[in-house]
Amino acid sequence: MSAVVFYRIGFGTETTHVTPVSTPRPRDQEFRAALDRYIAAYIADQKRRTEGNAASQLDGE
C-alpha cells in the first residue's frame, strides 16, 4: 500500500491548493485496491450474517 503525502502551498493571493509530494498510484490500481477492500468487507459481512442466522435457527429449535 502506498501513501500520498500532501504539502500545503499557500500565498496571500492564492486559494488553498494542495500538491502531491509522492507519486500516486495509477487510477486503475487505486480502483482495484478499493474494490478488493469492498469485496473483502462484503464477504466478511455475509459470513457474519450466515453464522448469526445459523445460530438463531439453532436457538429457535
PDB file of C-alpha atoms in Angstrom:
ATOM      1  CA  MET A   1       0.000   0.000   0.000  1.00  0.00           C
ATOM      2  CA  SER A   2       1.417   3.368  -0.901  1.00  0.00           C
ATOM      3  CA  ALA A   3       0.741   6.620   0.851  1.00  0.00           C
ATOM      4  CA  VAL A   4       0.318  10.026  -0.696  1.00  0.00           C
ATOM      5  CA  VAL A   5       1.567  12.962   1.308  1.00  0.00           C
ATOM      6  CA  PHE A   6       0.253  16.430   0.542  1.00  0.00           C
ATOM      7  CA  TYR A   7       2.213  19.585   1.136  1.00  0.00           C
ATOM      8  CA  ARG A   8       0.048  22.670   1.566  1.00  0.00           C
ATOM      9  CA  ILE A   9       1.198  25.590  -0.549  1.00  0.00           C
ATOM     10  CA  GLY A  10      -0.219  28.958   0.314  1.00  0.00           C
ATOM     11  CA  PHE A  11       0.460  32.551  -0.508  1.00  0.00           C
ATOM     12  CA  GLY A  12      -1.601  35.568   0.452  1.00  0.00           C
ATOM     13  CA  THR A  13      -3.084  35.880  -3.034  1.00  0.00           C
ATOM     14  CA  GLU A  14      -3.701  32.156  -3.642  1.00  0.00           C
ATOM     15  CA  THR A  15      -6.582  29.988  -2.591  1.00  0.00           C
ATOM     16  CA  THR A  16      -5.773  26.839  -0.638  1.00  0.00           C
ATOM     17  CA  HIS A  17      -4.094  24.428  -3.018  1.00  0.00           C
ATOM     18  CA  VAL A  18      -2.522  21.062  -2.233  1.00  0.00           C
ATOM     19  CA  THR A  19       0.162  19.401  -4.295  1.00  0.00           C
ATOM     20  CA  PRO A  20       1.048  15.700  -4.008  1.00  0.00           C
ATOM     21  CA  VAL A  21       4.627  15.152  -2.888  1.00  0.00           C
ATOM     22  CA  SER A  22       4.819  11.439  -3.708  1.00  0.00           C
ATOM     23  CA  THR A  23       3.753   9.842  -6.962  1.00  0.00           C
ATOM     24  CA  PRO A  24       0.249   8.429  -6.591  1.00  0.00           C
ATOM     25  CA  ARG A  25      -0.659   5.033  -7.957  1.00  0.00           C
ATOM     26  CA  PRO A  26      -2.376   4.959 -11.322  1.00  0.00           C
ATOM     27  CA  ARG A  27      -6.133   5.356 -11.082  1.00  0.00           C
ATOM     28  CA  ASP A  28      -6.881   1.782 -12.178  1.00  0.00           C
ATOM     29  CA  GLN A  29      -4.654   0.347  -9.431  1.00  0.00           C
ATOM     30  CA  GLU A  30      -6.312   2.587  -6.847  1.00  0.00           C
ATOM     31  CA  PHE A  31      -9.751   1.494  -8.067  1.00  0.00           C
ATOM     32  CA  ARG A  32      -8.763  -2.181  -7.958  1.00  0.00           C
ATOM     33  CA  ALA A  33      -7.418  -1.841  -4.398  1.00  0.00           C
ATOM     34  CA  ALA A  34     -10.636  -0.126  -3.275  1.00  0.00           C
ATOM     35  CA  LEU A  35     -12.736  -2.795  -4.993  1.00  0.00           C
ATOM     36  CA  ASP A  36     -10.726  -5.563  -3.299  1.00  0.00           C
ATOM     37  CA  ARG A  37     -11.279  -3.935   0.114  1.00  0.00           C
ATOM     38  CA  TYR A  38     -15.002  -3.576  -0.587  1.00  0.00           C
ATOM     39  CA  ILE A  39     -15.358  -7.208  -1.683  1.00  0.00           C
ATOM     40  CA  ALA A  40     -13.432  -8.456   1.368  1.00  0.00           C
ATOM     41  CA  ALA A  41     -15.681  -6.428   3.695  1.00  0.00           C
ATOM     42  CA  TYR A  42     -18.795  -7.687   1.879  1.00  0.00           C
ATOM     43  CA  ILE A  43     -17.710 -11.343   2.159  1.00  0.00           C
ATOM     44  CA  ALA A  44     -16.871 -10.925   5.860  1.00  0.00           C
ATOM     45  CA  ASP A  45     -20.296  -9.349   6.457  1.00  0.00           C
ATOM     46  CA  GLN A  46     -22.043 -12.197   4.623  1.00  0.00           C
ATOM     47  CA  LYS A  47     -20.170 -14.772   6.735  1.00  0.00           C
ATOM     48  CA  ARG A  48     -21.189 -12.976   9.949  1.00  0.00           C
ATOM     49  CA  ARG A  49     -24.823 -12.875   8.833  1.00  0.00           C
ATOM     50  CA  THR A  50     -24.804 -16.553   7.841  1.00  0.00           C
ATOM     51  CA  GLU A  51     -23.278 -17.568  11.175  1.00  0.00           C
ATOM     52  CA  GLY A  52     -25.766 -15.360  13.035  1.00  0.00           C
ATOM     53  CA  ASN A  53     -28.716 -16.843  11.147  1.00  0.00           C
ATOM     54  CA  ALA A  54     -27.473 -20.381  11.779  1.00  0.00           C
ATOM     55  CA  ALA A  55     -27.080 -19.652  15.496  1.00  0.00           C
ATOM     56  CA  SER A  56     -30.552 -18.134  15.749  1.00  0.00           C
ATOM     57  CA  GLN A  57     -32.086 -21.148  13.989  1.00  0.00           C
ATOM     58  CA  LEU A  58     -30.403 -23.493  16.467  1.00  0.00           C
ATOM     59  CA  ASP A  59     -31.713 -21.417  19.382  1.00  0.00           C
ATOM     60  CA  GLY A  60     -35.236 -21.470  17.976  1.00  0.00           C
ATOM     61  CA  GLU A  61     -35.431 -25.244  17.540  1.00  0.00           C
TER      62      GLU A  61
END
